[in-house]
mmCIF file of C-alpha atoms in Angstrom:
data_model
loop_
_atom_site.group_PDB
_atom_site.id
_atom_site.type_symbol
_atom_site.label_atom_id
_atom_site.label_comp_id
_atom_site.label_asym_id
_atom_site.label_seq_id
_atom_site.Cartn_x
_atom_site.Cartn_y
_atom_site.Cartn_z
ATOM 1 C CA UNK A 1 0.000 0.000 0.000
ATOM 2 C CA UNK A 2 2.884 2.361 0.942
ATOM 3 C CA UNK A 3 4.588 1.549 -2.333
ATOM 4 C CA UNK A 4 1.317 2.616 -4.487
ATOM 5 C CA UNK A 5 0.876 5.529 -2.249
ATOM 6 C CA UNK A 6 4.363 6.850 -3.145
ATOM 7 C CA UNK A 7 4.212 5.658 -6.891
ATOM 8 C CA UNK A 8 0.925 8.214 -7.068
ATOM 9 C CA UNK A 9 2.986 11.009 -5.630
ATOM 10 C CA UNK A 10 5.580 10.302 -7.619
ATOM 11 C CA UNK A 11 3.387 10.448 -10.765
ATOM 12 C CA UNK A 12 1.158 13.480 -9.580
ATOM 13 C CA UNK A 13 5.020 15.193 -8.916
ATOM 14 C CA UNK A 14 5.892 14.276 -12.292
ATOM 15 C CA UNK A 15 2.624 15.508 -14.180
ATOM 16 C CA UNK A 16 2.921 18.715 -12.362
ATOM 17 C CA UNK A 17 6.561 19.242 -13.260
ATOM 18 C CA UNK A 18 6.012 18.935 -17.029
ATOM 19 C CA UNK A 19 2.248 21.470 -16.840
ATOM 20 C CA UNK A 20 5.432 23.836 -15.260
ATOM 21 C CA UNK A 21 7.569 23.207 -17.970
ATOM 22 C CA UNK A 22 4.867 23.615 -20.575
ATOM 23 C CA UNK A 23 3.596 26.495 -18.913
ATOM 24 C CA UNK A 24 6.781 28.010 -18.431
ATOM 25 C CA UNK A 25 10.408 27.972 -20.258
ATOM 26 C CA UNK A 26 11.477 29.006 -17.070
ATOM 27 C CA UNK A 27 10.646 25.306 -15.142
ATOM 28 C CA UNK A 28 12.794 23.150 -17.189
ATOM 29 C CA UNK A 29 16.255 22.223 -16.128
ATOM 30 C CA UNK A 30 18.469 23.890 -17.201
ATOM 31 C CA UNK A 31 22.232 22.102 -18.201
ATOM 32 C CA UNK A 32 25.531 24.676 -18.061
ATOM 33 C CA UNK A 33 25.161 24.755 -21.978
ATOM 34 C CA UNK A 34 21.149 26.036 -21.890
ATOM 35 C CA UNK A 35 21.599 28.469 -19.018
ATOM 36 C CA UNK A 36 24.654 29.853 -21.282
ATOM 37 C CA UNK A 37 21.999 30.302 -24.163
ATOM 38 C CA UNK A 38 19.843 31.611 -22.146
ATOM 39 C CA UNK A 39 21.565 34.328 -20.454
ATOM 40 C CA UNK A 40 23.832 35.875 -23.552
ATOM 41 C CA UNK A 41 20.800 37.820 -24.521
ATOM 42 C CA UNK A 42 21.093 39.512 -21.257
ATOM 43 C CA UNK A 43 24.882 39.987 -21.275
ATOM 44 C CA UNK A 44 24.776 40.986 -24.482
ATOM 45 C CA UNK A 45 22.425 43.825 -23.511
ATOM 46 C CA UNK A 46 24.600 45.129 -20.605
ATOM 47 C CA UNK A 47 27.340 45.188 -23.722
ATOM 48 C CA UNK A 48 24.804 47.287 -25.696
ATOM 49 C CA UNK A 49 24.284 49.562 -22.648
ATOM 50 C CA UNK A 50 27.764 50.083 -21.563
ATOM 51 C CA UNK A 51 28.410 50.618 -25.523
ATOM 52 C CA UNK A 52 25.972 53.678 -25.706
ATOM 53 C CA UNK A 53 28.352 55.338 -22.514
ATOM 54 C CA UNK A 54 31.864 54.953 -24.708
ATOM 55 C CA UNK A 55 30.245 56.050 -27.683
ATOM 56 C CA UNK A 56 29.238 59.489 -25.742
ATOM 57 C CA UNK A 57 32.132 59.974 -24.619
ATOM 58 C CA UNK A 58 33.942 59.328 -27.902
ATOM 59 C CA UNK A 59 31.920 61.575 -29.403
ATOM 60 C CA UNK A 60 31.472 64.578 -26.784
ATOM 61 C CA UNK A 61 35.391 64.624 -26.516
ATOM 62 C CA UNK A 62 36.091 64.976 -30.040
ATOM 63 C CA UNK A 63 33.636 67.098 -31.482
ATOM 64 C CA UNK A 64 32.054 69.199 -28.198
ATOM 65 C CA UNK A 65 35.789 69.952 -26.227
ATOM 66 C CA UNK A 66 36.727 69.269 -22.663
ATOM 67 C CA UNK A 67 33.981 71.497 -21.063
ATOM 68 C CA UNK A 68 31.715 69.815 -22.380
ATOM 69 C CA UNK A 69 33.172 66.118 -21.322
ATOM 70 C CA UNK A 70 33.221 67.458 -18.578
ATOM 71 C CA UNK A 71 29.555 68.049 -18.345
ATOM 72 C CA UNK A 72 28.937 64.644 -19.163
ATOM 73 C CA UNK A 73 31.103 63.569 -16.746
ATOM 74 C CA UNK A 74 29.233 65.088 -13.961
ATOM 75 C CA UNK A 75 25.704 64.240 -15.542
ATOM 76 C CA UNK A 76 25.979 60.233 -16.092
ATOM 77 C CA UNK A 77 25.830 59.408 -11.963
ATOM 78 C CA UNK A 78 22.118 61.218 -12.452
ATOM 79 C CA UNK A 79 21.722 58.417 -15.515
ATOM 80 C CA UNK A 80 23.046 55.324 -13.561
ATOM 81 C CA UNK A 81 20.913 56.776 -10.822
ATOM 82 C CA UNK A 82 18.046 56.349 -13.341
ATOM 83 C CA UNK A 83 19.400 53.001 -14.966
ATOM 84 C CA UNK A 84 19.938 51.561 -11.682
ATOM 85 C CA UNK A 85 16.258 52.263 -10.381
ATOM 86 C CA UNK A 86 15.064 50.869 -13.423
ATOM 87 C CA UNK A 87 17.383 47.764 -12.786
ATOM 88 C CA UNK A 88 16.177 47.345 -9.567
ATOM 89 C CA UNK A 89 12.534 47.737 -10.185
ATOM 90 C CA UNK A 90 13.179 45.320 -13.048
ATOM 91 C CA UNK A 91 14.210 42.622 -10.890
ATOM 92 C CA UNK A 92 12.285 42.908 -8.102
ATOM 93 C CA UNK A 93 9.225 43.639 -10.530
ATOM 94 C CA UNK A 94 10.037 40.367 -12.968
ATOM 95 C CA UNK A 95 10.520 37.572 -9.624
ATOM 96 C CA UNK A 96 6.534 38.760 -8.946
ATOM 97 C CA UNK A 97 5.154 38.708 -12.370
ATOM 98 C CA UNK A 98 7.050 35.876 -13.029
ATOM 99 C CA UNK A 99 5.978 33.882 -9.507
ATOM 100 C CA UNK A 100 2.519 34.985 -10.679
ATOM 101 C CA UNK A 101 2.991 33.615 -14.085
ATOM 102 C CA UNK A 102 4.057 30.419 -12.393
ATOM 103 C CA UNK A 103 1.296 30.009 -10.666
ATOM 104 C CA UNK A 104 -1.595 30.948 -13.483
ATOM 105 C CA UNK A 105 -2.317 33.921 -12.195
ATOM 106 C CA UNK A 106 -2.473 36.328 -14.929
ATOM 107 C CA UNK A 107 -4.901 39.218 -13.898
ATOM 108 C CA UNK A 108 -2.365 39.640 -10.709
ATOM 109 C CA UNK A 109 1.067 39.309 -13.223
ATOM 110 C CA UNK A 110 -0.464 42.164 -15.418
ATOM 111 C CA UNK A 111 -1.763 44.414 -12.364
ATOM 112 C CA UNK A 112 1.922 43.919 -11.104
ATOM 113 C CA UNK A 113 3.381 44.423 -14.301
ATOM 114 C CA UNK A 114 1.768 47.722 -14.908
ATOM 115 C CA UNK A 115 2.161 48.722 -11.557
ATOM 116 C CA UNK A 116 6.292 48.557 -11.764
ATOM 117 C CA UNK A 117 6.156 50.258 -15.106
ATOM 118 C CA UNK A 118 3.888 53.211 -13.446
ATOM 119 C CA UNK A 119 6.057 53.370 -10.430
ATOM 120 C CA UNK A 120 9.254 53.774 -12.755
ATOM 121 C CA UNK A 121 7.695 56.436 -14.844
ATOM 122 C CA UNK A 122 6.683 58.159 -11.862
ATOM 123 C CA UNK A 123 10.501 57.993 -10.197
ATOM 124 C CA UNK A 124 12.122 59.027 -13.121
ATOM 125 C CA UNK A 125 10.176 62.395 -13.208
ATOM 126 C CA UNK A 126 11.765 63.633 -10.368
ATOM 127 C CA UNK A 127 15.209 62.229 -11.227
ATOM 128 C CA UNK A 128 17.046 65.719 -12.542
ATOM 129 C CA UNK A 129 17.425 69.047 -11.062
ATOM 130 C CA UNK A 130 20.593 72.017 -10.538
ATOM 131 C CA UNK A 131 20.577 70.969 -6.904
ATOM 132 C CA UNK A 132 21.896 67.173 -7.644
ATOM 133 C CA UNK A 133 23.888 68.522 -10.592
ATOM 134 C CA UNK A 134 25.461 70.706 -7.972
ATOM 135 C CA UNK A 135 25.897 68.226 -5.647
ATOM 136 C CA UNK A 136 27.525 66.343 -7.923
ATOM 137 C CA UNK A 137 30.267 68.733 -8.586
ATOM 138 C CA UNK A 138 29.118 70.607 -11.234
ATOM 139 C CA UNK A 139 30.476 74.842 -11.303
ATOM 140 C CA UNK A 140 29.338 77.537 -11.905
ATOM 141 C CA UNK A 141 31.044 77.523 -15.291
ATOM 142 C CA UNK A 142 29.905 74.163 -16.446
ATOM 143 C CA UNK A 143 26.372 74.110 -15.121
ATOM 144 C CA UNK A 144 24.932 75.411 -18.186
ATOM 145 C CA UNK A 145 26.646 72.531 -20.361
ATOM 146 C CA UNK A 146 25.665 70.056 -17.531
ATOM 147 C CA UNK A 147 21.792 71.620 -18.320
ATOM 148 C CA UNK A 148 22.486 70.827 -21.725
ATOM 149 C CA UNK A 149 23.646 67.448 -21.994
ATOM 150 C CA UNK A 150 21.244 66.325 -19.315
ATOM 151 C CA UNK A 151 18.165 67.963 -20.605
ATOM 152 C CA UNK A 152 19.073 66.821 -24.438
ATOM 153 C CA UNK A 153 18.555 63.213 -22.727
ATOM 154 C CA UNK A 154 15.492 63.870 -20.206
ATOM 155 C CA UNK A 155 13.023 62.688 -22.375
ATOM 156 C CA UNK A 156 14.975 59.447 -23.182
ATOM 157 C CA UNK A 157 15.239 58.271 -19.828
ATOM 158 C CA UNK A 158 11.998 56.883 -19.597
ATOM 159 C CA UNK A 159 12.812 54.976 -22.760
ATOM 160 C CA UNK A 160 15.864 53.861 -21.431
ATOM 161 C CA UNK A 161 14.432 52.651 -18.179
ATOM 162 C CA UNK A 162 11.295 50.796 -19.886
ATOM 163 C CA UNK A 163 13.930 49.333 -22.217
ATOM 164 C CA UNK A 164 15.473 47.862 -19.314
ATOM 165 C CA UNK A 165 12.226 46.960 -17.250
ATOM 166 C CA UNK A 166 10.776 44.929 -20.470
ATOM 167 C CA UNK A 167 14.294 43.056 -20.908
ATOM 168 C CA UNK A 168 13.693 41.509 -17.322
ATOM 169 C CA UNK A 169 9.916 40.812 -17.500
ATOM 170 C CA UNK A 170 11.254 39.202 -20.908
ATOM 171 C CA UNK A 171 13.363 37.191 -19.307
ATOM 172 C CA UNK A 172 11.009 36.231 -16.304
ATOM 173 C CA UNK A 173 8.491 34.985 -19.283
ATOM 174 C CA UNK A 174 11.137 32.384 -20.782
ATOM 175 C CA UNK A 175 12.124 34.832 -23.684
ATOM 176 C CA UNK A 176 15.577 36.884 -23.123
ATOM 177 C CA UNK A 177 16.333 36.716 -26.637
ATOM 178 C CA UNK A 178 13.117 39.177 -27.427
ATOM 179 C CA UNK A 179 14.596 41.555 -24.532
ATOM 180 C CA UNK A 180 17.827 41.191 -26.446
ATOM 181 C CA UNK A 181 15.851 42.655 -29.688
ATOM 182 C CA UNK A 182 14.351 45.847 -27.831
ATOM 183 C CA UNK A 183 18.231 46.860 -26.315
ATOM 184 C CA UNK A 184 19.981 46.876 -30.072
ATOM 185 C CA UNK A 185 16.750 48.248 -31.675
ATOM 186 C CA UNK A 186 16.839 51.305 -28.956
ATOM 187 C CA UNK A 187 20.846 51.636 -29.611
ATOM 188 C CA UNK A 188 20.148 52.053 -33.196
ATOM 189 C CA UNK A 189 17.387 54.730 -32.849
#
């Protein structure tokens, strides 16, 4: 009797382990090789990323002088500010929608979802100011190009951070290679 007992348990285990992996790409198991696959789409966006920083500067020191490097200089802690705020919504955000996906329930995932993408929209609008740019060591002399450079990328930050968001809720639905997509069609725009 014990034997059956354990043989249904075993089976019920079993059936409910392959609904999971059906349900989600994320309940498989995953070998060294897979996980590899799986996660260069995300590595391959923080390349992408970290890309769109050199390329700035590259670009700013060349053609806009030192001032103005300068100015970026003191400007890009207010966008890793930004970028990190996104990252960390992002995974917080994705482990509930994704624990939600895992367990069917979708109206919660999407109130979740949309809740995280409000919340970061809503953080980002108070993310620049002359106070921070001051505190951040910006003069007199170089607050106007700090002005500059940081309000000629304002309105991209909340493209930036939903880029990031939608990678990880990507990810946390079984398909990094679709977050992949979004970072290298946002570089080239």
């Amino acid at each position: 009797m014990t034997s059956k007992t354990t043989r249904d348990r075993q089976a019920t285990q079993t059936a409910r382990t392959k609904r999971a992996e059906q349900a989600s790409p994320l309940a498989r198991h995953f070998t060294l090789g897979s996980l590899l696959r799986f996660a260069a789409p995300s590595i391959g966006m923080m390349i992408i990323i970290s890309l769109y920083t050199v390329t700035d500067g590259i670009f700013i020191g060349r053609f806009a002088g030192s001032d103005a490097l300068a100015a970026s200089n003191i400007v890009y802690p207010v966008i890793n500010l930004v970028l990190g705020l996104a990252i960390m919504l992002a995974s917080g955000g994705s482990a509930l929608v994704a624990k939600n996906l895992g367990e069917g329930k979708m109206a919660a995932a999407r109130r979740r979802f949309t809740l995280i993408t409000v919340t970061a929209l809503a953080i980002l609008a108070f993310a620049a100011g002359d106070g921070l740019l001051f505190l951040l060591g910006a003069s007199p002399e170089l607050l106007a190009d700090c002005r500059s450079y940081l309000y000629a990328l304002l309105p991209f930050f909340p493209f930036a951070a939903l880029m990031i968001l939608f990678n990880a809720f990507f990810i946390a639905d079984g398909r990094p290679m679709q977050g992949f997509r979004v970072s290298v069609l946002a570089g080239l725009t």
